[in-house]
Coordinates of C-alpha atoms in Angstrom, one line a residue:
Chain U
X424 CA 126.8 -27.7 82.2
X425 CA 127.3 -29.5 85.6
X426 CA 124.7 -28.7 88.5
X427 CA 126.8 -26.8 91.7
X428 CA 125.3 -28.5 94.6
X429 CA 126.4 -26.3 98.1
X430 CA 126.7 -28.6 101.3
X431 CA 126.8 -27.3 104.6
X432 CA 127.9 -29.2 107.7
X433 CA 130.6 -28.9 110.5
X434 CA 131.7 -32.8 110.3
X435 CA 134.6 -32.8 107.7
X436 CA 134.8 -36.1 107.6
X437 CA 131.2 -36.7 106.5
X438 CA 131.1 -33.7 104.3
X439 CA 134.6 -35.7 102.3
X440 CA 132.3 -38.7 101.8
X441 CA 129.5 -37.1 100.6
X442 CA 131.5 -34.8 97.8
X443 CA 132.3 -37.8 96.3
X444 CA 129.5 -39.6 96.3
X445 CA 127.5 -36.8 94.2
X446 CA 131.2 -36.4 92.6
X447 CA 130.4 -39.5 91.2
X448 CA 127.0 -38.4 90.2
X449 CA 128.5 -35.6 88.2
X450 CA 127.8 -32.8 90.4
X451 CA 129.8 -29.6 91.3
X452 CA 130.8 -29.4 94.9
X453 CA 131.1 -26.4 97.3
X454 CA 131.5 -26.8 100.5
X455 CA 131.3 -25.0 103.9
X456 CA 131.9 -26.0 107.3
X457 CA 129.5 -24.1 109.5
X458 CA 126.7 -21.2 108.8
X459 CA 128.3 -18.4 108.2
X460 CA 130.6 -19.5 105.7
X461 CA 127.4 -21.4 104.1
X462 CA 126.2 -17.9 103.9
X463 CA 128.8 -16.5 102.1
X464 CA 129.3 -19.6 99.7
X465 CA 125.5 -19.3 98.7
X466 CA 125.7 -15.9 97.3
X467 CA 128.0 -17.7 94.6
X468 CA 124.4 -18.8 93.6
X469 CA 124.9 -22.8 93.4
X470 CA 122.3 -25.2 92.0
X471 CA 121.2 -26.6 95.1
X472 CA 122.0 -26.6 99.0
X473 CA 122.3 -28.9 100.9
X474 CA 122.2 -28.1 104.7
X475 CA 122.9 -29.8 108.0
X476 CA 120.7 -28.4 110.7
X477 CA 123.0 -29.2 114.2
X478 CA 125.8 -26.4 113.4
X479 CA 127.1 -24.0 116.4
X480 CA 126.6 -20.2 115.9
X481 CA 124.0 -20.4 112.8
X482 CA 121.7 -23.5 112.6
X483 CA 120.4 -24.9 109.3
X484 CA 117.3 -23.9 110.0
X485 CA 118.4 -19.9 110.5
X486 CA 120.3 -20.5 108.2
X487 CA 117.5 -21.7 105.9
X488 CA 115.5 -18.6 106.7
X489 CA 117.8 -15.8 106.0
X490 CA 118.1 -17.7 102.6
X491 CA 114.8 -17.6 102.0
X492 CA 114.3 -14.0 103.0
X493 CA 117.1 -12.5 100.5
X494 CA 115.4 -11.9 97.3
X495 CA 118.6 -12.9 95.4
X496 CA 119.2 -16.7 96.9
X497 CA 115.4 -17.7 98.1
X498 CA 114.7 -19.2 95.0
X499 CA 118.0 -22.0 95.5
X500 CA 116.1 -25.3 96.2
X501 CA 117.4 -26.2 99.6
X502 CA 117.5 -29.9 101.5
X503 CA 118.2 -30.6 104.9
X504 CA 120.6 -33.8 105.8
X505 CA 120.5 -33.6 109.4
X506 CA 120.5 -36.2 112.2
X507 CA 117.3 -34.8 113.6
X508 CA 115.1 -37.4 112.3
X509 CA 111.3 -37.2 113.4
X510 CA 108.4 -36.2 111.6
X511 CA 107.9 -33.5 113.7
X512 CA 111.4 -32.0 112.8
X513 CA 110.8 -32.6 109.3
X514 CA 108.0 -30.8 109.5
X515 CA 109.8 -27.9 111.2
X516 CA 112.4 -28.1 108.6
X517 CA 109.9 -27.9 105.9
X518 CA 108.3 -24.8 107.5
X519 CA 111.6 -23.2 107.5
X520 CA 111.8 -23.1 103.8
X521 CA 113.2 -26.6 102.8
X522 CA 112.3 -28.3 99.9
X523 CA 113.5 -31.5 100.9
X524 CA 114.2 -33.5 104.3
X525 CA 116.7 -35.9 104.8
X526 CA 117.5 -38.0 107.9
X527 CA 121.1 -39.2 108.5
X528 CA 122.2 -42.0 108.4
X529 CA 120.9 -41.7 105.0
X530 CA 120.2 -44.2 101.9
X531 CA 122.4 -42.5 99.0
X532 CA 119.3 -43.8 96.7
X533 CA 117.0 -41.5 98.6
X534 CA 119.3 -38.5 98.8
X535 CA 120.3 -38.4 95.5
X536 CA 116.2 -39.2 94.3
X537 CA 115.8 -36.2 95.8
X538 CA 118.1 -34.2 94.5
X539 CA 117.3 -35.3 91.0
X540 CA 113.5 -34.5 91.7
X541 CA 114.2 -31.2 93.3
X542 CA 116.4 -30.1 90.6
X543 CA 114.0 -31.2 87.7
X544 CA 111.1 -29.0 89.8
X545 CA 113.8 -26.2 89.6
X546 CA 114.3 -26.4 85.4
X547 CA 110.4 -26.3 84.9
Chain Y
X81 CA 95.9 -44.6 188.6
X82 CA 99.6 -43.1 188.5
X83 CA 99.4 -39.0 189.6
X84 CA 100.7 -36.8 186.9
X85 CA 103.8 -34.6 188.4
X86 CA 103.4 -31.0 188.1
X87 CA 105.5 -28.3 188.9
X88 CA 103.5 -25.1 189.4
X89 CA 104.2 -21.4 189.4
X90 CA 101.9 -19.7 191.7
X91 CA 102.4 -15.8 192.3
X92 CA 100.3 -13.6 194.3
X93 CA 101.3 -10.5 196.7
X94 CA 98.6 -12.3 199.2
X95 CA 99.8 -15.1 201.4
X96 CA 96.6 -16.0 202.3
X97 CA 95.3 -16.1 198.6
X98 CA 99.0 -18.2 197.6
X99 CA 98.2 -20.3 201.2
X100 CA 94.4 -21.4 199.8
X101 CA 95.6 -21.4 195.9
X102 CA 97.8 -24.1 196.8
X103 CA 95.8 -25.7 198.8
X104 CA 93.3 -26.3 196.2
X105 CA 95.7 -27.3 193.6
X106 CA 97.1 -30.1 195.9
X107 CA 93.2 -30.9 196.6
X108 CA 93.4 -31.9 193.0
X109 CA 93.1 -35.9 193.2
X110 CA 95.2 -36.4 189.8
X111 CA 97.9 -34.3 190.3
X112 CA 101.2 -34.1 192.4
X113 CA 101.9 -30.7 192.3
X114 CA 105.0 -29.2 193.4
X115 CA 103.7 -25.5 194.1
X116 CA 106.8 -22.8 194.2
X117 CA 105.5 -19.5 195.5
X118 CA 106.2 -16.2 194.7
X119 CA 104.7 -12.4 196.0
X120 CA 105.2 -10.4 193.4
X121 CA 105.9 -10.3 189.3
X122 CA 109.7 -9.7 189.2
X123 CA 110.4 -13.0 192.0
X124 CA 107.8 -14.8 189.8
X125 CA 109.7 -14.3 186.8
X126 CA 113.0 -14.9 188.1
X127 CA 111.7 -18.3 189.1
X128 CA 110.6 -19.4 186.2
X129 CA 114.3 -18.4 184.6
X130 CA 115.9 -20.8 186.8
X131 CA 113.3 -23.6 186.4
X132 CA 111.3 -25.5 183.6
X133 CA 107.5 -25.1 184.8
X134 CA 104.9 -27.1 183.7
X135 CA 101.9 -24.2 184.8
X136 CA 102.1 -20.3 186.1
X137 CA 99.1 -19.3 187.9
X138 CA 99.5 -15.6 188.5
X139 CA 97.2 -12.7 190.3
X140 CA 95.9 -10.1 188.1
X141 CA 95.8 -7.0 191.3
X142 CA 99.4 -6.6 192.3
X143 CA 101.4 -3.9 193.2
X144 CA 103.9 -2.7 191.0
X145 CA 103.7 -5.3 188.2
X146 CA 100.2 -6.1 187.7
X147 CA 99.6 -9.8 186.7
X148 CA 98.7 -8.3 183.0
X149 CA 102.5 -6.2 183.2
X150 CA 103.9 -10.3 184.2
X151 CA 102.2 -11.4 181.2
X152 CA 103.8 -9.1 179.1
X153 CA 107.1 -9.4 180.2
X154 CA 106.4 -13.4 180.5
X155 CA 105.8 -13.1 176.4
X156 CA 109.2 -11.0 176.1
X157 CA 110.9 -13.7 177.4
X158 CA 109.5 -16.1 175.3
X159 CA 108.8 -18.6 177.6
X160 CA 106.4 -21.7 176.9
X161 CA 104.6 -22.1 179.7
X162 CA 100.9 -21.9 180.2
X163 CA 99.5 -19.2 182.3
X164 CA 96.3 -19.0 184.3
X165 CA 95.2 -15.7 186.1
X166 CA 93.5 -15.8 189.5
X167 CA 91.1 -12.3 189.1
X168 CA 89.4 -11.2 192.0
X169 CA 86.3 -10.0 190.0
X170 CA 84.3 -11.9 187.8
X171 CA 83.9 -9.3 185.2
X172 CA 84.2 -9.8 181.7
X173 CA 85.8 -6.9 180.9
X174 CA 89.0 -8.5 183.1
X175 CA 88.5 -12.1 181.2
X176 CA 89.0 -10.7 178.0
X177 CA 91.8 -8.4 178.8
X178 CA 93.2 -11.4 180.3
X179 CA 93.0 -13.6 177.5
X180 CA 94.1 -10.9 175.2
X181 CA 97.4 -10.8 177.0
X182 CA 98.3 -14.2 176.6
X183 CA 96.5 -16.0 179.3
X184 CA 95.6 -19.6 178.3
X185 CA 92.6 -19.1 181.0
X186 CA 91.5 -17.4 184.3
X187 CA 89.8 -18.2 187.9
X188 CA 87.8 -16.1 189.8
X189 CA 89.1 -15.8 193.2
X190 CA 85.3 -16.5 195.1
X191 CA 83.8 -19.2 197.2
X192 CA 83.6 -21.5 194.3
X193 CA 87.5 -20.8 193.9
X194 CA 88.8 -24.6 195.0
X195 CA 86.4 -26.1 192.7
X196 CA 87.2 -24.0 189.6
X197 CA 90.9 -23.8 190.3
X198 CA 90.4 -27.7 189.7
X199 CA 88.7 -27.3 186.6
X200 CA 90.6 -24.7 185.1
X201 CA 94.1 -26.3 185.9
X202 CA 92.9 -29.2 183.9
X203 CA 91.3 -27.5 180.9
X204 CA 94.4 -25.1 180.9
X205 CA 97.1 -28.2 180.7
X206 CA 94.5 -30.4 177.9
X207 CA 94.6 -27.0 175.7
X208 CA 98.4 -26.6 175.9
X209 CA 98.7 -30.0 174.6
X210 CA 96.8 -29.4 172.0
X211 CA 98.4 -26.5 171.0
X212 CA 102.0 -28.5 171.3
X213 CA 100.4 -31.2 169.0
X214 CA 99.1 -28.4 166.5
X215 CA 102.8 -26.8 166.6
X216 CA 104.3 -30.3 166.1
X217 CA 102.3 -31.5 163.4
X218 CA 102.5 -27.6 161.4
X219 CA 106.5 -28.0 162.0
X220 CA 106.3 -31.9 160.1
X221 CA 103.9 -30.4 157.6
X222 CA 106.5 -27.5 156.9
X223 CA 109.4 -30.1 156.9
X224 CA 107.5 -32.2 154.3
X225 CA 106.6 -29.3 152.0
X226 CA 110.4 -29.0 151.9
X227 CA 111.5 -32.1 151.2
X228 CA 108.6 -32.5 149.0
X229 CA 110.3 -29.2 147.1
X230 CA 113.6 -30.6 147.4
X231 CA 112.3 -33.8 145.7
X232 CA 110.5 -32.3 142.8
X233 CA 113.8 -29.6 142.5
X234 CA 115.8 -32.6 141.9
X235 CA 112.5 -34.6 139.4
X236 CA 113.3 -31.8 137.6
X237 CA 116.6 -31.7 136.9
X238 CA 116.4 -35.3 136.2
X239 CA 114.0 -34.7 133.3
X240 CA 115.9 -32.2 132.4
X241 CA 118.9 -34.0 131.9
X242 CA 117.1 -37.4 130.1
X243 CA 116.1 -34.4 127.8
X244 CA 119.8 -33.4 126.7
X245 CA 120.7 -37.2 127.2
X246 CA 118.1 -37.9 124.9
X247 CA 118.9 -35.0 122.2
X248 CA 123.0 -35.5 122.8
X249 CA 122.4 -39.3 121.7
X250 CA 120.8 -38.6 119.0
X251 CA 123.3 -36.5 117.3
X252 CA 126.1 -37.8 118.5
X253 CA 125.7 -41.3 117.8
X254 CA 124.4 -40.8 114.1
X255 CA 126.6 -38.5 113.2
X256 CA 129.1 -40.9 113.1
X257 CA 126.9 -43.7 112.2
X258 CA 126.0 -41.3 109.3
X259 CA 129.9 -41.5 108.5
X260 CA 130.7 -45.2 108.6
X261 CA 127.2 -46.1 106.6
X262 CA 128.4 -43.7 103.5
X263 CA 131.9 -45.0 103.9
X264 CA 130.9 -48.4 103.6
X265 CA 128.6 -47.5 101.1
X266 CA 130.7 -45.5 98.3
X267 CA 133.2 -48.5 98.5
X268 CA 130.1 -51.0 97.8
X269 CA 129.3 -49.0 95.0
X270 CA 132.8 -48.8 93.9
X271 CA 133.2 -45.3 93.4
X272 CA 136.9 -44.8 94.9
X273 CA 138.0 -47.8 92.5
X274 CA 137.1 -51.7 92.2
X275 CA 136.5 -54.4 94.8
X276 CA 136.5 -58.5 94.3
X277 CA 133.6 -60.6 95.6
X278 CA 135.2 -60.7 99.4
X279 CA 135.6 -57.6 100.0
X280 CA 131.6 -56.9 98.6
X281 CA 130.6 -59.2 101.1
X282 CA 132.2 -58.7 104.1
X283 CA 131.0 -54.8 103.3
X284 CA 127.6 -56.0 102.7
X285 CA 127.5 -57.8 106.1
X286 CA 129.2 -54.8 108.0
X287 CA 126.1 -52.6 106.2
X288 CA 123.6 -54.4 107.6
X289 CA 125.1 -54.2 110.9
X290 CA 124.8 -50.2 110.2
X291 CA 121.5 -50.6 109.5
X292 CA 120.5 -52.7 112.3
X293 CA 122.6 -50.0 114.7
X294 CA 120.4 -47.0 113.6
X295 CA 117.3 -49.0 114.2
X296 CA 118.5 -49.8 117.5
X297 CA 119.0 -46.3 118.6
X298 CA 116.2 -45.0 117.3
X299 CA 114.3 -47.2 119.3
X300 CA 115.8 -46.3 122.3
X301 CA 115.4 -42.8 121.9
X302 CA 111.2 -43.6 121.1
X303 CA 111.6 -45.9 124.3
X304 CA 113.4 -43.3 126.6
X305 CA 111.1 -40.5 125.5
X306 CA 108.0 -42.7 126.0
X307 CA 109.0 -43.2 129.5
X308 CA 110.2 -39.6 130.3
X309 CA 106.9 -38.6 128.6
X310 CA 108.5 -36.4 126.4
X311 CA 106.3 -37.7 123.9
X312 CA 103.4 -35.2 122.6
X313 CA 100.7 -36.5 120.9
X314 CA 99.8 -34.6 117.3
X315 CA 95.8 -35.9 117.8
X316 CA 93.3 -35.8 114.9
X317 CA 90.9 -37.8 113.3
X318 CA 92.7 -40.9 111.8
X319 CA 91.1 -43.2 109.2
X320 CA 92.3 -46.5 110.8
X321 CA 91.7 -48.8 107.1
X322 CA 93.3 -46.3 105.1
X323 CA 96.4 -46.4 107.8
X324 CA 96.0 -50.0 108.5
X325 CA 96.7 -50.2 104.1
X326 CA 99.7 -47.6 104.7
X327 CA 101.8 -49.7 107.1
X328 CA 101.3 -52.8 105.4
X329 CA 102.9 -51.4 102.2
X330 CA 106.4 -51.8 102.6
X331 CA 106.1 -55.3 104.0
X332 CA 104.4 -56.3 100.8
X333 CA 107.7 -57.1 98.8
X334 CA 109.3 -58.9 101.9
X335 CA 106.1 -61.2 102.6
X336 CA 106.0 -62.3 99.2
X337 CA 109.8 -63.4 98.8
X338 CA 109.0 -65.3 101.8
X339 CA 105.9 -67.0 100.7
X340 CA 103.8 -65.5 103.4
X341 CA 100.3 -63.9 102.5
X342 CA 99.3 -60.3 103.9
X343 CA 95.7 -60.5 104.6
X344 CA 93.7 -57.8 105.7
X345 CA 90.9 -58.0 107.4
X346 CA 88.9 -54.5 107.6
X347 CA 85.1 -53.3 107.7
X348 CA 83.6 -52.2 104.6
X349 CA 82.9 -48.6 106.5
X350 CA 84.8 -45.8 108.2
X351 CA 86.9 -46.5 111.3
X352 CA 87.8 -43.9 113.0
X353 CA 89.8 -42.9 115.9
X354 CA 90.9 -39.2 117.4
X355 CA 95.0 -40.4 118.0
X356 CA 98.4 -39.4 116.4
X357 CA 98.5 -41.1 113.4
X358 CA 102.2 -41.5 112.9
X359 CA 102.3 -43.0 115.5
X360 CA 99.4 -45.3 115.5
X361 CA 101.1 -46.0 112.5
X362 CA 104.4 -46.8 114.5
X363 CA 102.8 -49.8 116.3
X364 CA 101.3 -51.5 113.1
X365 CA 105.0 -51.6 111.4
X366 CA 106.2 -52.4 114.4
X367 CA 103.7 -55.8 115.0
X368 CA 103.8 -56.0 111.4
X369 CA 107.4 -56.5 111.1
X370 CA 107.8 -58.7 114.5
X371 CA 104.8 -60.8 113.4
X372 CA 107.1 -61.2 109.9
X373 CA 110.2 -62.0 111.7
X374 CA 108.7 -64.9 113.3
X375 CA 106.6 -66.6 110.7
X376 CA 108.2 -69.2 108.3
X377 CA 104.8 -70.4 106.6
X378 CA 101.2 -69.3 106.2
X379 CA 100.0 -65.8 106.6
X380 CA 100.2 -62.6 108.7
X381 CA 96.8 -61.0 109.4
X382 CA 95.9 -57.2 110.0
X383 CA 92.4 -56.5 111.4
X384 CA 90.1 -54.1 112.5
X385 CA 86.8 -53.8 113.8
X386 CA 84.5 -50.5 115.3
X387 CA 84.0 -51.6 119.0
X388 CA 81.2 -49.5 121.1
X389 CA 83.5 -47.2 122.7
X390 CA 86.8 -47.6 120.3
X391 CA 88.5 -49.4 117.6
X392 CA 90.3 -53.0 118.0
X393 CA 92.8 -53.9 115.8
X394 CA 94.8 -56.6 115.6
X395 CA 97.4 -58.3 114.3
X396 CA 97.9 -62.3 114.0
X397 CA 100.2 -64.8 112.5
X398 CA 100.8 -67.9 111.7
X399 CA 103.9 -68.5 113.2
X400 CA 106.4 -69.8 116.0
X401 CA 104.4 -68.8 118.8
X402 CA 105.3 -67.9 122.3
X403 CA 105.7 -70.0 125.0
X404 CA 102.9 -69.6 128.4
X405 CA 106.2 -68.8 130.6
X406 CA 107.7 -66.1 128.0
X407 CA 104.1 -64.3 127.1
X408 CA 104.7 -62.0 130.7
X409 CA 108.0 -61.3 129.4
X410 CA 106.6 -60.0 125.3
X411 CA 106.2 -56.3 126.0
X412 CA 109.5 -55.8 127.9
X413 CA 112.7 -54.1 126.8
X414 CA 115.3 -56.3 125.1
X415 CA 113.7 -59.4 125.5
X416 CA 114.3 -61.8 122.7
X417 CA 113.5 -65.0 123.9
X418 CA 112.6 -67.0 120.8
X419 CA 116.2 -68.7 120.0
X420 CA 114.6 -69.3 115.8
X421 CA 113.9 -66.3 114.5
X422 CA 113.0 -66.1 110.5
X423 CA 114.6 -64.8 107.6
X424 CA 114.9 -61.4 107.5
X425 CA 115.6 -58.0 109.6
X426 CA 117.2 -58.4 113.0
X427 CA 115.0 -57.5 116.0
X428 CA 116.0 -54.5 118.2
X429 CA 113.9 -55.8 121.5
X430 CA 112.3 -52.6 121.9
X431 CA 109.2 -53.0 119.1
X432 CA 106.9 -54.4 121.6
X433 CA 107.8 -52.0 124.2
X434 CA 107.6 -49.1 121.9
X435 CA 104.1 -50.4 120.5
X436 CA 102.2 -50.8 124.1
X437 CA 103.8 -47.4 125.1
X438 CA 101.9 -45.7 122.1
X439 CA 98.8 -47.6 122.9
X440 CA 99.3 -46.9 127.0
X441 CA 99.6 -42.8 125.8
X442 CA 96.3 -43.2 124.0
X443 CA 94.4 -44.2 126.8
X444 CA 94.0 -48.1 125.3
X445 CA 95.4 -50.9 126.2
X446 CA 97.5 -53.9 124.5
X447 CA 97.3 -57.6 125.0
X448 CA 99.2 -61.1 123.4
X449 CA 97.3 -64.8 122.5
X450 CA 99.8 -66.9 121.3
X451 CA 100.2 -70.6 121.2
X452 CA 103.5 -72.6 120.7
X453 CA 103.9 -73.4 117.1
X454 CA 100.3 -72.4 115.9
X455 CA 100.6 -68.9 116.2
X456 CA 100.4 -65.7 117.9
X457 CA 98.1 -62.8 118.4
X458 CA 98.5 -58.9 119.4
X459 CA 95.7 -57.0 119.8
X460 CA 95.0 -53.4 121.4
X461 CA 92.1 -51.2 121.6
X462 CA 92.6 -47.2 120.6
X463 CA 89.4 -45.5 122.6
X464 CA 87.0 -44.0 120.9
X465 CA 88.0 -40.3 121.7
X466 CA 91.0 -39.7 124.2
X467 CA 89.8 -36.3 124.8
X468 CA 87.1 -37.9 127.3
X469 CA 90.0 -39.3 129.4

């Protein structure tokens, strides 16, 4: 069965390109546009999320810890693609619960590594 | 010598007392006193409501106002004029009440009256200056502290805003960067259908332009926070060989396609330095990678060595050199002077700067050898243990 893989980000246009580049991959898409809605769209329990951080209202990273605190979606592996790209936010991100951190722009190589990898850790 | 002008304020009920009070202050040899008389408080004070005085000299017996009643009605008015009172008893009980009231000084109306009237005049005027010159400089002092307040207000709110500059930036110039990099990329990799040999190329060229756009503003944003000092150091004990193997890494594949050897040169033991490691780290790619761009043959070397106080490292090559007049120029912003650059990733002109910046915060200190055609050399020196700073 195809993997669902969640993404959450308020730039439309980016979140078009990446659905179908892990389309192509032969992944399942759901998408949300800001952190609420990612809320709501993660209790349909996908495989993966994938989370931008710079959202108004909710940012990825609240958004990454009210995941993690509900008993039913904290164990949904869960990588940031944000433009926040120091080691010191990845660190932060990593704190917050992420499995993963990604830095946009991003290699596709690297994002969809990482996916495979944090998947695989997921089916052991 | 030129006689200072004075105008004088003397009030007494006593015409004889006014007639030898004024008599003694035109006695004085350096003055030219203008004495205006008055016989009791009231006329004195009216006076010195219609005129600017330079010196009151005023009786402490009177009747009606006593010279301590003037005094207080004097301070009422506010006016800024030195007073002396002439007491007709020398006791200490009077000088102190005197004083008390406001009274820069006081003269005992006795035989040595002319003499002291003299003296006191003189003492009396050299204190109100300095008093003035106390009251100017606390007023400048007070106008500095608020311009200095001002100024700092306003330092402030600059940093404040190169912090949301810098923040801003960074999303808002990737995010779309992030856009036309995946764009380009899913067509590369054919995903939304087939593309001939053309099309792959001219993509392939516009990619690398992406590519060398995010290094660009990354750099700047290092750059800018370097020189707001926005930049926090994560300190801890840093294993400069093991580091030193790190960086070099990545430029492993890229040396070799180009014929040029990576050499290291490191101590066989432990070299250690307290710093930030990532970004220690930061300044060997970056040397690393410029020393690369500018070498067409030969090798690039990476060494360290345990110095008394600190480690030096260093990085050398074997390349195109710099020029006497352009070495000055190596660690500024955006200065690419060298016209042949080598195969290989284009330069954002900020490396350099970024690199002595990170040495600068760590207390150490950077410096170029280089030699037209032969090669060139950047060392720097990380001190032993910043904390000692």
């Amino acid at each position: 069965m195809r993997k669902r893989i969640l993404l959450v980000d308020d730039e439309k246009d980016f979140v078009k390109l990446v659905k179908q580049r892990l389309q192509a991959n032969g992944y399942k898409v759901l998408v949300a546009y800001n952190g609420d809605q990612g809320l709501k769209m993660a209790k349909k329990r996908p495989d993966l999320i994938i989370l931008d951080i710079m959202m108004p209202t909710l940012s990825g990273i609240e958004l990454c810890q009210l995941l993690k605190e509900d008993p039913g979606l904290k164990n949904i592996p869960v990588i940031f693609l944000t433009c926040k790209g120091t080691k010191e936010d990845e660190r932060r991100g990593l704190a917050a619960g992420a499995d993963e951190y990604v830095a946009k722009p991003f290699v596709s190589e690297e994002l969809l590594d990482k996916i495979n990898k944090v998947l695989e850790a997921k089916g052991k | 010598m030129e006689k200072r002008k004075l105008k004088i304020c003397l009030i007494d009920d006593s015409a004889t007392d006014r007639e030898i009070a004024a008599e003694s202050i035109k006695s004085v040899e350096e003055f030219d006193a203008e004495v205006v008389m008055a016989s009791t408080a009231m006329e004195g004070l009216q006076k010195l409501a219609q005129d600017r005085f330079d010196l009151v000299i005023v009786d402490y017996k009177m009747p009606g106002l006593s010279g301590i009643d003037f005094m207080n009605k004097f301070k009422e008015r506010g006016i800024d004029t030195p007073v002396i009172m002439a007491t007709g008893a020398g006791d200490e009980k009077i000088a102190v009440e005197v004083m008390r009231a406001g009274a820069y000084d006081y003269v005992i109306k006795d035989e040595a009256f002319r003499g002291a009237m003299s003296l006191v005049i003189k003492r009396t005027l050299e204190r109100y200056e300095v008093k003035k010159e106390r009251e100017r400089l606390q007023a400048q002092t007070r106008e500095y502290a608020e311009k200095l307040k001002k100024t700092n207000e306003e330092l402030r709110k600059i940093s404040q805003m190169k912090s949301h500059f810098v923040s801003v930036v960074s999303h808002e110039l990737r995010t779309p960067l992030s856009i036309i990099k995946e764009g380009v990329s899913l067509v590369l990799d054919e995903i939304p259908g087939k593309i001939n040999e053309k099309q792959n190329k001219i993509l392939k060229t516009a990619g690398e332009s992406i590519n060398r756009l995010t290094r660009i503003i990354d750099g700047l944003l290092d750059i800018s926070k370097i020189e707001a000092h926005k930049v926090e150091l994560k300190r801890g004990l840093v294993n400069i060989t093991d580091l030193v193997k790190e960086a070099c890494a990545p430029f492993k594949t890229q040396a070799k396609e180009r014929g040029l050897e990576l050499k290291l040169n490191l101590p066989q033991q432990r070299l250690d330095v307290y710093a930030d490691a990532d970004k220690i780290a930061q300044v060997f790619t970056n040397l690393i990678g410029n020393a690369l761009k500018f070498t067409k043959k030969g090798y690039i070397e990476i060494s360290a060595k345990q110095l008394e106080d600190g480690v030096e490292c260093a990085v050398s090559d074997t390349g195109i050199g710099i020029s006497q007049d352009n070495l000055p120029k190596l660690f500024k912003k955006f200065e690419q002077f060298a016209r042949v650059a080598g195969a290989g990733e284009k330069g954002t002109g900020l490396g350099l700067s970024i690199a002595k910046g990170i040495v600068r915060m760590h207390g150490g200190k950077i410096w170029v050898q280089s030699q037209l055609n032969k090669g060139t050399k950047i060392s720097f020196i990380l001190p032993k243990d910043i904390r000692k700073r």
